[in-house]
Amino acid sequence: MAALWTLPLLSAHLSGCLALTPSEEPPQPHSLSPSLGGNSSDSGLSVDQPMALRVFSVDYHHVQAPFEIVLWIMLASLAKLGFHWSGRVPAVVPESCVLIMVGLLVGGVIYGVRHSAPPTLSADAFFLFLLPPIVLDAGYFLPGRLFFENLGTILWYAVLGTLWNVLGIGLSLYGVCLLAPGSLGDVSLLHCLLFGSLIAAVDPVAVLSVFQEMHVNDQLHILVFGESLLNDAVTVVLYKLFESFLRLPSVSGLDVLLGGCRVVVVGLGGLFVGLFFGLLAALTSRFTSKAQVIAPLFVFLYSYLSYLTSEMLHLSGIMAIVTCAVTMKQYVEANVSERSNTSIQYFLKMWSSVSETLIFIFLGVSTIQDVHMWSWPFVGSTLLLCLLWRATGVLLLTAVVNKLRRNSVTFRDQFIIAYGGLRGAICFSLVFLIDDFPKKRLFITTTIVVILFTVFVQGMTIKPLVELLDVKRKKRAQPTVSEEIHSRLIDHLLAGIEDVVGYWGQHYWKDKFEQFNKKYLRRFLIREDHQARSSILRVYQELERREQRADEEATPIVDPRSHSRPLLPEEMDSIRRILSRNLHNFNNKQTPAYSRHTLHQDATGARTRRPLHGHHSLGDRRTYNTITHWPQQVEDEEFSDPHRGRVGLSRSHTVCSASPRSVLPVSAQTGGQDPNGEEEDQQSPVERVPRKHLSFVLENEKQQ
């Protein structure tokens, strides 16, 4: 439904953004003759009248923009479909590499046919239409527990690490330009810092497409993904800051101070805008019980509105849409039905997948251009400096943050974090926004080379390196209810310990937020009939939704046993004999049982005990006792006897033995019984059903 209303906007805007060649002269509508109902006042216009009525005509210009957009989406989807049906290719080459190669091929064909540059992906089309669904999908399905437990480390990498890379690459490139004054002498310091801010942007699209195929451990995945997600917000802010400095006649110390304040305002402003729209979306979803059809629409509208509002106010749109998605998720899922949750999940996955595919296709198409300028010192230095500064930044920042973390980041994980800094469409779109100056084409060429190198070389070699370094992988099994409850119990214990010792750690603040959320937010934002009365029930519902998403995303596994042959009669007899022999050997074992009071084996444990007998019929029932050996009566008076009650419930360290329950006649029940009966086998009135052999019925015998 949302795709229907976004398509007219997309077609209207992308007709100019994609640089599609319009027609030179749109066709003029034919004027009607007076005899056909035309206006007689227009008869003075000299317009050629058609000689006859046309049975068939083509008006391509009327549908040019939406038609070409649909064709591009169709091409991208078919390329993605062919990738997953290409046999062993997905195990060797990442999906992003194949899509870029398809884009290069399409761009080369267009360039060869038209002898002009193919259509390019403009920055407005990327930032307004293609990037928001990818970030929304990443924020809505963000693992909240892992993200907030590692939030300090993620911010440490995203903020300080990005500043380290931007300043290091920019200043180093300016030094390279000073060493080559002949070809790079007209590149200023601010231009180098501007280029450093865009080339340091780690693209979450490329990172997600590669790391989701490797299934690395949760900590490494959330560190790389969270750093790349927040890294974009920081790099876009720094890019706009240096762009503003370039437009000033001179930069003073006050301008630098105001620029630092602007970075903080842009980041926090986007955070508060996303928080406001997230709470508003949760409140709106509370009143959708009578119109569940439109409930998923509010998720997309409010999140996209938060992004557009932040861009309008020159705030961080990425921070806004991520905050909005994280804020509204738990309340929206509690308010809407399961079908609406499924619709939200499928539409977000579909929307983000199409956007990712289009981005990589246009990265390849846009590479075929006439605007390239080559400089070996600048291009080679940029590649080397990107790897060097990111590696040193990760090593230095991790050395500091490991002193504050309980679970330290290992050297193998540090290597994958440094090596996984893939560049993508973020820096490609930002480089085209640079104001025209003599070396802009050099910046474009260098950016394309860095993107292709990181996606192809690093993206294709990171999976073998993960296997070579034996990096810890992700657990495929979903956590059970018991594991989740024990995890929350440990969280409560740690929060209590932190409260007792007076330490305000993450568990303390997490517990305070849970109390505030349960006392105020959930009561205000969730309908009363959908509020779980028990926290265990809420955990179970969350695990059910998580397991459903995992089952729907997982590939179906064919059970090889479904095509196996039935067992032969001699094989079934052999299995029956093995089971009977093993169970008989198990029953003959005399295993002492210990209580919590007596952990040592008493001397009474060495007495000769009767082994636990095997299977008996229903008439030969047995009661198990740890002290006595006489048969117990079935009547209720045996439970009233205090001695026998203690005997039946005590857990001593003796060997468990079994005594047969006798089937007594009426006269024997009324006449009483000797409580000291040592020889229960000699009781004359007892009629015992003979013991039967062990019998097993297999499943295929039941079916027969």
XYZ file of C-alpha atoms in Angstrom:
704
model
C 0.000 0.000 0.000
C 2.799 2.361 0.873
C 4.512 1.501 -2.379
C 1.531 2.877 -4.303
C 1.785 6.309 -2.819
C 5.570 6.411 -2.997
C 5.684 5.484 -6.693
C 4.212 8.777 -8.026
C 6.596 10.770 -5.813
C 9.507 8.610 -6.871
C 8.670 8.857 -10.549
C 8.178 12.599 -10.414
C 11.457 13.217 -8.651
C 13.669 10.582 -10.198
C 12.845 11.700 -13.738
C 15.365 14.468 -13.216
C 17.495 12.759 -10.581
C 18.419 9.805 -12.780
C 19.376 12.104 -15.662
C 17.037 10.340 -18.011
C 17.118 12.067 -21.373
C 13.750 13.738 -21.942
C 12.248 14.308 -25.306
C 13.171 17.451 -27.152
C 9.649 18.533 -27.908
C 6.640 17.034 -26.131
C 3.806 16.228 -28.493
C 1.066 18.829 -28.737
C -2.482 17.644 -28.246
C -4.526 17.628 -31.400
C -7.351 20.139 -31.475
C -10.756 18.829 -32.170
C -12.769 19.965 -35.170
C -16.035 21.791 -34.550
C -17.948 18.878 -35.935
C -16.489 16.629 -33.183
C -17.389 18.957 -30.350
C -14.388 21.273 -30.392
C -14.499 24.923 -29.423
C -15.215 27.140 -32.406
C -13.083 29.912 -30.952
C -9.973 27.783 -31.508
C -10.693 27.355 -35.213
C -8.337 30.160 -36.077
C -5.324 28.145 -34.885
C -3.342 26.626 -37.688
C -3.080 23.005 -36.477
C -2.828 20.060 -38.810
C -5.942 17.946 -38.552
C -5.562 14.148 -38.659
C -6.689 12.674 -41.891
C -8.220 9.551 -40.213
C -8.842 7.986 -36.810
C -5.844 6.021 -35.474
C -6.553 2.504 -34.342
C -3.174 2.025 -32.606
C -0.710 4.643 -31.302
C 2.281 4.818 -28.979
C 2.801 7.626 -26.462
C 6.033 6.722 -24.657
C 6.650 10.252 -23.363
C 3.492 10.087 -21.291
C 4.825 7.150 -19.190
C 8.562 7.614 -19.654
C 9.571 8.361 -16.048
C 7.568 5.638 -14.205
C 8.188 3.124 -17.012
C 11.969 3.500 -16.818
C 11.910 3.417 -13.007
C 9.978 0.138 -13.074
C 12.443 -1.253 -15.619
C 15.401 -0.380 -13.379
C 13.719 -2.009 -10.368
C 12.909 -5.059 -12.487
C 16.525 -5.300 -13.665
C 17.840 -5.045 -10.113
C 15.393 -7.660 -8.818
C 16.189 -10.095 -11.624
C 19.919 -9.636 -10.950
C 19.369 -10.410 -7.256
C 17.251 -13.435 -8.158
C 19.858 -14.738 -10.578
C 22.572 -14.342 -7.940
C 20.778 -16.635 -5.496
C 20.199 -19.251 -8.235
C 23.794 -19.218 -9.466
C 24.977 -22.312 -7.617
C 28.335 -21.864 -5.855
C 28.733 -18.172 -6.678
C 27.099 -16.878 -3.430
C 29.592 -18.901 -1.377
C 32.562 -17.190 -3.054
C 31.455 -13.733 -4.213
C 29.346 -11.354 -2.086
C 26.049 -10.175 -3.484
C 27.181 -6.557 -3.643
C 30.073 -7.474 -5.963
C 27.803 -9.283 -8.405
C 25.324 -6.391 -8.480
C 28.086 -3.860 -9.144
C 29.374 -6.054 -11.987
C 25.864 -6.144 -13.460
C 25.751 -2.358 -13.195
C 29.102 -2.051 -14.943
C 27.847 -4.280 -17.739
C 24.606 -2.311 -18.159
C 26.467 0.993 -18.038
C 28.913 -0.196 -20.670
C 26.067 -1.270 -22.958
C 24.287 2.072 -22.553
C 27.504 3.967 -23.198
C 28.243 1.902 -26.296
C 24.758 2.380 -27.747
C 24.188 6.046 -26.935
C 27.848 7.168 -27.046
C 27.133 9.258 -23.949
C 27.243 8.808 -20.220
C 24.525 6.559 -18.757
C 22.086 7.899 -16.143
C 23.617 8.522 -12.720
C 22.190 8.274 -9.232
C 21.839 11.782 -7.862
C 22.455 12.646 -4.226
C 18.850 13.745 -3.677
C 17.458 10.448 -4.977
C 19.847 8.522 -2.750
C 19.363 10.470 0.481
C 15.601 11.031 0.144
C 14.370 7.755 -1.348
C 16.913 4.916 -1.187
C 18.746 5.425 2.107
C 15.740 5.834 4.515
C 14.245 2.331 4.021
C 17.645 0.699 4.594
C 18.271 2.609 7.815
C 14.663 2.050 8.951
C 14.974 -1.697 8.464
C 18.278 -1.740 10.337
C 16.870 0.304 13.226
C 13.559 -1.533 13.538
C 15.167 -4.972 13.723
C 18.151 -3.788 15.753
C 18.961 -6.207 18.619
C 18.243 -3.802 21.441
C 19.943 -5.677 24.261
C 23.224 -6.118 22.403
C 23.165 -2.577 21.047
C 22.640 -0.856 24.392
C 25.079 -3.129 26.216
C 27.780 -2.128 23.707
C 26.561 1.442 23.173
C 29.607 2.993 24.825
C 32.016 1.061 22.637
C 29.951 1.798 19.517
C 29.938 5.532 20.240
C 33.651 5.345 21.009
C 34.340 3.874 17.578
C 31.753 5.968 15.705
C 32.597 9.424 17.106
C 36.268 9.369 18.086
C 37.184 6.812 15.445
C 35.554 8.867 12.697
C 37.280 12.051 13.857
C 40.571 10.139 13.917
C 40.082 8.893 10.352
C 38.844 12.223 8.961
C 41.657 14.305 10.423
C 44.316 11.676 9.721
C 43.338 11.099 6.075
C 42.741 14.793 5.386
C 46.017 16.029 6.845
C 48.003 13.195 5.260
C 46.496 13.882 1.818
C 47.340 17.552 2.202
C 50.937 16.508 2.855
C 50.863 14.405 -0.330
C 49.550 17.412 -2.256
C 52.388 19.548 -0.909
C 54.905 16.925 -2.051
C 53.477 16.989 -5.595
C 52.922 20.701 -6.303
C 52.893 20.249 -10.059
C 49.731 18.138 -10.323
C 48.133 18.595 -6.900
C 49.226 22.086 -5.936
C 45.740 23.639 -6.252
C 44.159 21.347 -3.606
C 43.736 23.290 -0.357
C 43.647 21.981 3.224
C 39.889 22.400 3.518
C 39.386 20.446 0.296
C 41.499 17.613 1.698
C 39.543 17.648 4.970
C 36.280 17.679 3.012
C 37.425 14.688 0.970
C 38.632 12.954 4.139
C 35.197 13.385 5.742
C 33.390 11.668 2.859
C 35.961 8.936 2.207
C 35.916 7.941 5.906
C 32.194 7.080 5.729
C 31.747 3.339 6.311
C 28.640 2.328 4.421
C 26.110 0.220 6.437
C 24.639 -1.126 3.182
C 27.912 -2.742 2.131
C 28.707 -3.872 5.678
C 25.295 -5.504 6.146
C 25.407 -7.264 2.789
C 28.765 -8.863 3.652
C 28.469 -9.555 7.393
C 25.000 -11.117 7.206
C 26.422 -13.842 4.973
C 29.240 -14.723 7.394
C 27.174 -15.196 10.615
C 29.877 -13.853 12.927
C 29.283 -13.676 16.671
C 26.759 -11.196 18.029
C 29.277 -8.908 19.716
C 31.423 -8.476 16.611
C 28.384 -8.000 14.374
C 26.807 -5.319 16.567
C 30.116 -3.464 16.929
C 30.730 -3.333 13.167
C 27.125 -2.634 12.254
C 26.513 -0.061 15.002
C 29.752 1.737 14.202
C 28.914 1.902 10.487
C 25.366 3.090 11.226
C 26.380 5.943 13.528
C 29.526 6.635 11.515
C 27.368 7.867 8.650
C 25.651 10.407 10.859
C 29.009 11.769 12.044
C 30.559 11.884 8.566
C 27.560 13.650 7.021
C 27.679 16.277 9.776
C 31.437 16.781 9.332
C 31.005 16.951 5.562
C 28.433 19.745 5.862
C 30.635 21.523 8.383
C 33.708 21.557 6.113
C 31.482 22.506 3.182
C 30.315 25.541 5.160
C 33.935 26.416 5.965
C 34.801 26.330 2.253
C 32.091 28.871 1.468
C 33.381 31.309 4.079
C 35.985 33.889 2.990
C 38.145 33.007 6.017
C 37.901 30.599 8.933
C 38.610 31.905 12.435
C 38.849 30.199 15.804
C 35.310 31.264 16.632
C 34.062 29.520 13.493
C 35.771 26.310 14.567
C 34.164 26.558 18.017
C 30.739 27.191 16.519
C 31.311 24.269 14.161
C 31.928 21.933 17.099
C 28.731 23.153 18.761
C 26.893 22.582 15.498
C 28.031 18.955 15.396
C 26.585 18.352 18.869
C 23.335 20.170 18.054
C 22.836 18.254 14.801
C 23.351 14.894 16.475
C 21.235 15.544 19.557
C 18.585 17.322 17.485
C 18.120 14.284 15.274
C 17.932 12.101 18.392
C 15.104 14.152 19.944
C 13.189 14.409 16.666
C 13.287 10.626 16.275
C 12.232 10.140 19.910
C 9.246 12.454 19.461
C 7.962 10.752 16.312
C 8.599 7.297 17.770
C 6.433 7.996 20.816
C 3.810 9.586 18.567
C 3.745 6.469 16.362
C 3.355 4.251 19.434
C 0.498 6.393 20.734
C -1.245 6.333 17.360
C -0.974 2.557 17.091
C -2.897 2.276 20.374
C -6.085 3.436 18.642
C -5.863 1.195 15.563
C -7.870 -1.702 16.992
C -10.865 -0.917 14.753
C -8.739 -0.289 11.651
C -5.956 -2.854 11.697
C -5.509 -2.567 7.940
C -3.816 0.819 8.158
C -1.816 0.060 11.313
C 1.410 -0.841 9.437
C 1.159 2.372 7.459
C 1.846 4.514 10.532
C 5.194 2.782 11.066
C 6.394 3.891 7.632
C 4.799 7.340 7.708
C 6.083 8.458 11.098
C 9.583 7.094 10.517
C 9.869 8.707 7.101
C 8.386 11.923 8.489
C 11.047 11.993 11.209
C 13.762 11.687 8.555
C 12.301 14.442 6.370
C 11.761 16.746 9.354
C 15.382 16.346 10.425
C 16.619 17.042 6.903
C 14.393 20.100 6.741
C 15.858 21.405 10.009
C 19.421 20.494 8.890
C 19.682 17.835 11.592
C 20.868 14.246 11.360
C 18.204 12.300 9.492
C 19.959 8.971 10.080
C 19.944 9.500 13.846
C 16.276 10.524 13.696
C 15.006 7.493 11.794
C 17.082 5.015 13.828
C 15.856 6.521 17.109
C 12.264 6.542 15.854
C 12.438 2.869 14.864
C 14.035 1.743 18.141
C 11.569 3.787 20.208
C 8.321 2.664 18.631
C 9.135 -1.012 18.035
C 8.111 -2.619 21.335
C 4.944 -0.544 21.695
C 3.806 -0.985 18.091
C 4.357 -4.742 18.225
C 2.249 -4.932 21.387
C -0.605 -2.867 19.924
C -1.025 -4.271 16.424
C -2.054 -7.802 15.468
C 0.241 -10.593 14.368
C -0.780 -10.139 10.756
C 0.137 -6.462 10.940
C 3.510 -7.362 12.469
C 4.098 -9.790 9.626
C 3.150 -7.116 7.085
C 5.565 -4.638 8.666
C 8.358 -7.189 8.636
C 7.897 -8.257 5.027
C 7.438 -4.753 3.667
C 10.530 -3.418 5.455
C 12.645 -6.319 4.230
C 11.345 -5.966 0.683
C 11.752 -2.182 0.629
C 15.297 -2.247 2.005
C 16.322 -5.131 -0.260
C 15.142 -3.290 -3.380
C 16.925 -0.108 -2.251
C 20.195 -1.965 -1.620
C 20.002 -3.650 -5.007
C 19.334 -0.365 -6.806
C 22.210 1.326 -5.001
C 24.757 -1.311 -6.036
C 23.405 -1.440 -9.593
C 23.741 2.334 -9.980
C 27.199 2.273 -8.408
C 28.287 0.127 -11.325
C 26.334 2.121 -13.909
C 27.635 5.468 -12.664
C 31.233 4.279 -12.913
C 31.028 4.504 -16.719
C 31.516 8.253 -17.016
C 33.508 10.810 -18.978
C 34.484 12.846 -15.917
C 37.382 10.737 -14.662
C 40.778 12.213 -13.822
C 43.677 10.024 -12.764
C 46.601 10.740 -10.448
C 48.694 7.855 -9.181
C 50.054 9.674 -6.077
C 46.611 10.807 -4.935
C 44.717 7.567 -5.663
C 47.409 5.263 -4.270
C 47.922 7.404 -1.173
C 44.171 7.483 -0.490
C 43.893 3.685 -0.609
C 46.902 3.203 1.666
C 45.860 5.928 4.115
C 42.303 4.596 4.436
C 43.625 1.197 5.512
C 46.393 2.587 7.708
C 44.415 5.158 9.672
C 41.469 2.845 10.253
C 43.713 0.035 11.508
C 45.646 2.287 13.886
C 42.443 3.925 15.100
C 40.825 0.582 15.914
C 43.930 -0.682 17.727
C 44.383 2.464 19.830
C 40.714 2.930 20.685
C 40.274 -0.750 21.545
C 43.319 -0.681 23.828
C 41.599 2.048 25.830
C 38.070 0.630 25.812
C 39.191 -2.894 26.792
C 40.217 -1.538 30.192
C 36.582 -0.586 30.838
C 34.840 -3.625 29.327
C 34.148 -6.936 31.043
C 34.201 -8.806 27.718
C 37.253 -7.466 25.970
C 37.448 -7.194 22.195
C 39.950 -9.802 21.036
C 42.697 -9.146 18.511
C 40.888 -11.249 15.919
C 37.759 -9.170 16.319
C 39.836 -5.981 16.069
C 41.302 -7.176 12.792
C 37.825 -7.902 11.373
C 36.549 -4.491 12.552
C 39.465 -2.719 10.885
C 39.279 -4.836 7.731
C 35.475 -4.558 7.504
C 35.410 -0.800 6.890
C 33.727 -1.020 3.486
C 32.862 2.111 1.523
C 29.735 2.427 -0.550
C 27.017 4.738 -1.745
C 27.343 7.250 1.111
C 30.710 8.595 -0.008
C 29.750 8.152 -3.683
C 26.710 10.412 -3.251
C 28.560 12.972 -1.147
C 31.392 13.419 -3.651
C 28.959 14.627 -6.329
C 27.681 17.330 -3.956
C 31.075 19.072 -3.861
C 31.047 22.492 -5.468
C 32.846 22.665 -8.774
C 36.597 23.211 -8.573
C 39.467 21.986 -10.796
C 40.102 18.718 -8.940
C 36.514 17.562 -8.434
C 36.848 14.912 -11.154
C 39.937 13.557 -9.367
C 37.926 13.247 -6.156
C 35.174 11.372 -8.039
C 37.626 8.949 -9.613
C 39.423 8.298 -6.323
C 36.129 7.676 -4.533
C 35.051 5.128 -7.154
C 38.398 3.334 -6.917
C 38.187 3.143 -3.111
C 34.619 1.806 -3.283
C 35.499 -0.865 -5.832
C 38.624 -1.878 -3.897
C 36.861 -2.205 -0.541
C 33.802 -3.998 -1.935
C 35.629 -6.387 -4.246
C 38.981 -7.011 -2.554
C 38.062 -6.642 1.116
C 34.512 -7.912 0.677
C 35.607 -11.079 -1.121
C 38.535 -11.854 1.179
C 36.957 -11.115 4.563
C 35.035 -14.399 4.670
C 38.154 -16.568 4.094
C 39.961 -14.492 6.710
C 37.168 -15.100 9.227
C 37.491 -18.844 8.632
C 41.304 -18.686 8.714
C 41.419 -16.749 11.984
C 38.695 -18.999 13.443
C 36.562 -16.074 14.542
C 33.752 -17.076 16.853
C 30.525 -17.614 14.924
C 26.940 -16.825 15.799
C 24.733 -19.387 17.494
C 21.983 -20.446 15.122
C 19.569 -21.641 17.820
C 17.169 -19.120 19.306
C 17.238 -18.696 23.117
C 14.583 -20.602 25.013
C 12.208 -19.147 27.577
C 14.280 -20.654 30.380
C 17.485 -19.072 29.075
C 15.812 -15.689 28.701
C 14.348 -15.837 32.215
C 17.715 -16.794 33.716
C 19.358 -13.977 31.777
C 16.887 -11.489 33.190
C 17.370 -12.939 36.668
C 21.110 -12.313 36.371
C 20.382 -8.756 35.203
C 18.221 -8.146 38.292
C 20.894 -9.588 40.554
C 23.596 -7.409 39.011
C 21.353 -4.356 39.269
C 20.779 -5.115 42.944
C 24.496 -5.594 43.561
C 25.283 -2.283 41.831
C 22.607 -0.567 43.913
C 23.976 -2.016 47.155
C 27.589 -1.044 46.500
C 26.577 2.380 45.169
C 27.848 1.869 41.628
C 25.669 3.296 38.859
C 26.477 0.907 36.038
C 24.540 -0.144 32.980
C 22.482 -2.702 34.903
C 21.412 -0.051 37.418
C 20.216 2.350 34.733
C 18.631 -0.462 32.753
C 16.629 -1.534 35.797
C 15.528 2.054 36.450
C 14.379 2.442 32.855
C 12.460 -0.852 33.003
C 10.641 0.363 36.114
C 9.817 3.695 34.457
C 8.732 1.931 31.279
C 6.462 -0.478 33.143
C 4.985 2.180 35.417
C 4.341 4.976 32.909
C 5.188 4.354 29.242
C 3.588 0.945 28.758
C 0.407 2.011 30.539
C 0.124 5.108 28.393
C 1.237 3.742 25.006
C -0.187 0.197 25.016
C -3.826 -0.763 25.085
C -5.054 -2.297 28.318
C -6.269 -5.491 26.677
C -2.821 -6.041 25.115
C -0.735 -5.473 28.229
C 0.832 -8.703 29.427
C 0.016 -9.337 33.073
C 3.186 -11.348 33.576
C 6.717 -10.572 32.518
C 7.210 -14.258 31.673
C 4.292 -14.056 29.248
C 5.837 -10.974 27.655
C 9.149 -12.798 27.292
C 7.363 -15.738 25.711
C 5.551 -13.488 23.226
C 8.795 -11.762 22.263
C 10.557 -15.084 21.737
C 7.645 -16.338 19.657
C 7.904 -13.328 17.331
C 11.682 -13.702 17.143
C 11.432 -17.405 16.355
C 8.807 -16.714 13.701
C 11.076 -14.185 11.995
C 13.999 -16.614 12.138
C 11.933 -19.452 10.689
C 10.613 -17.313 7.858
C 14.070 -16.000 6.951
C 15.796 -19.383 7.190
C 16.157 -21.565 4.150
C 14.145 -24.795 4.205
C 16.139 -27.863 5.141
C 15.294 -31.127 3.444
C 15.400 -34.081 5.814
C 17.346 -36.891 4.119
C 15.569 -39.469 6.287
C 12.231 -38.707 4.629
C 13.300 -40.725 1.586
C 14.798 -43.675 3.486
C 13.542 -47.227 3.035
C 11.426 -49.020 5.687
C 13.148 -51.316 8.151
C 13.252 -55.026 7.477
C 11.772 -57.528 10.013
C 15.207 -58.868 10.989
C 16.442 -55.285 11.548
C 13.490 -54.565 13.823
C 14.172 -57.767 15.790
C 17.806 -56.763 16.181
C 16.828 -53.306 17.455
C 14.338 -54.898 19.878
C 16.991 -57.250 21.279
C 19.506 -54.423 21.721
C 16.978 -52.269 23.581
C 15.907 -55.155 25.814
C 19.493 -56.090 26.708
C 20.499 -52.497 27.456
C 17.470 -51.859 29.640
C 18.064 -55.103 31.558
C 21.703 -54.150 32.164
C 20.620 -50.708 33.296
C 18.118 -52.138 35.794
C 20.763 -54.454 37.270
C 22.937 -51.504 38.180
C 22.952 -50.523 41.851
C 23.488 -46.805 42.006
C 23.541 -45.203 45.448
C 21.333 -42.172 45.938
C 22.591 -39.342 48.119
C 20.727 -36.634 49.966
C 21.898 -33.156 50.728
C 22.552 -34.144 54.352
C 24.621 -37.285 53.769
C 27.085 -36.891 50.934
C 29.179 -39.931 51.920
C 28.230 -43.514 51.250
C 27.084 -45.168 54.461
C 27.946 -48.690 55.422
C 24.328 -49.679 54.902
C 24.781 -48.991 51.220
C 26.869 -52.137 50.975
C 23.934 -54.357 51.792
C 22.675 -56.684 49.183
C 19.723 -55.140 47.442
C 17.312 -56.593 45.006
C 17.734 -55.211 41.521
C 15.103 -53.073 39.936
C 12.991 -55.419 37.888
C 11.996 -54.799 34.318
C 8.741 -54.176 32.610
C 5.583 -55.724 34.105
C 1.992 -55.838 33.127
C -0.680 -53.577 34.520
C -1.729 -56.200 37.049
C 1.753 -56.456 38.480
C 2.155 -52.885 39.718
C 5.070 -51.852 41.881
C 5.679 -49.061 44.346
C 9.201 -47.822 44.875
C 10.454 -47.364 48.402
C 13.860 -46.482 49.720
C 13.563 -48.044 53.203
C 11.075 -50.870 53.436
C 10.299 -53.868 51.294
C 6.727 -54.768 52.286
C 3.893 -53.979 49.906
C 1.798 -50.946 50.658
C -1.949 -50.867 50.652
C -3.855 -48.839 48.150
C -6.254 -47.337 50.670
C -6.005 -43.832 51.984
C -5.156 -44.973 55.506
C -1.563 -45.623 54.492
C -1.042 -41.893 54.127
C -2.459 -41.265 57.586
C 0.135 -43.427 59.252
C 2.922 -41.011 60.280
C 5.577 -43.681 60.221
C 4.822 -44.796 56.719
C 4.441 -41.218 55.568
C 7.934 -40.418 56.713
C 9.253 -43.577 55.221
C 7.690 -42.968 51.835
C 8.912 -39.389 51.552
C 12.409 -39.687 52.960
C 15.399 -39.552 50.607
C 18.110 -41.688 52.166
C 21.415 -42.744 50.721
C 20.383 -46.363 50.250
C 19.792 -48.069 46.977
C 16.326 -47.662 45.462
C 14.476 -50.978 45.501
C 11.068 -52.061 44.280
C 8.322 -54.056 45.906
C 5.372 -55.511 44.056
C 1.929 -54.238 44.849
C -0.154 -57.235 45.714
C -3.649 -57.922 44.462
C -5.376 -59.066 47.690
C -8.755 -60.677 48.020
C -11.443 -59.020 50.100
C -10.899 -61.299 53.060
C -7.221 -60.486 53.164
C -7.880 -56.743 53.081
C -10.349 -56.971 55.981
C -8.271 -59.365 57.993
C -5.211 -57.178 58.146
C -1.634 -57.767 57.290
C 1.553 -58.481 59.160
C 3.576 -55.264 59.191
C 6.797 -57.184 59.760
C 6.454 -59.460 56.783
C 10.032 -60.303 55.877
C 9.234 -62.763 53.135
C 6.746 -61.148 50.869
C 7.149 -63.900 48.326
C 5.644 -66.415 50.810
C 2.309 -64.658 51.246
C -0.264 -67.310 50.415
C -3.343 -65.182 49.693
C -1.534 -63.143 47.136
C -2.210 -63.952 43.501
C 0.448 -62.373 41.382
C 0.268 -61.925 37.657
C 3.307 -63.559 36.053
C 5.987 -61.209 34.859
C 6.144 -60.615 31.137
C 9.102 -60.074 28.871
C 10.166 -56.665 27.652
C 8.275 -55.577 24.591
C 8.821 -52.604 22.292
C 6.559 -51.394 19.538
C 8.312 -49.408 16.830
C 6.752 -46.541 14.946
C 6.722 -48.273 11.584
C 4.967 -51.273 13.170
C 2.244 -48.950 14.430
C 1.814 -47.523 10.970
C 1.536 -51.013 9.518
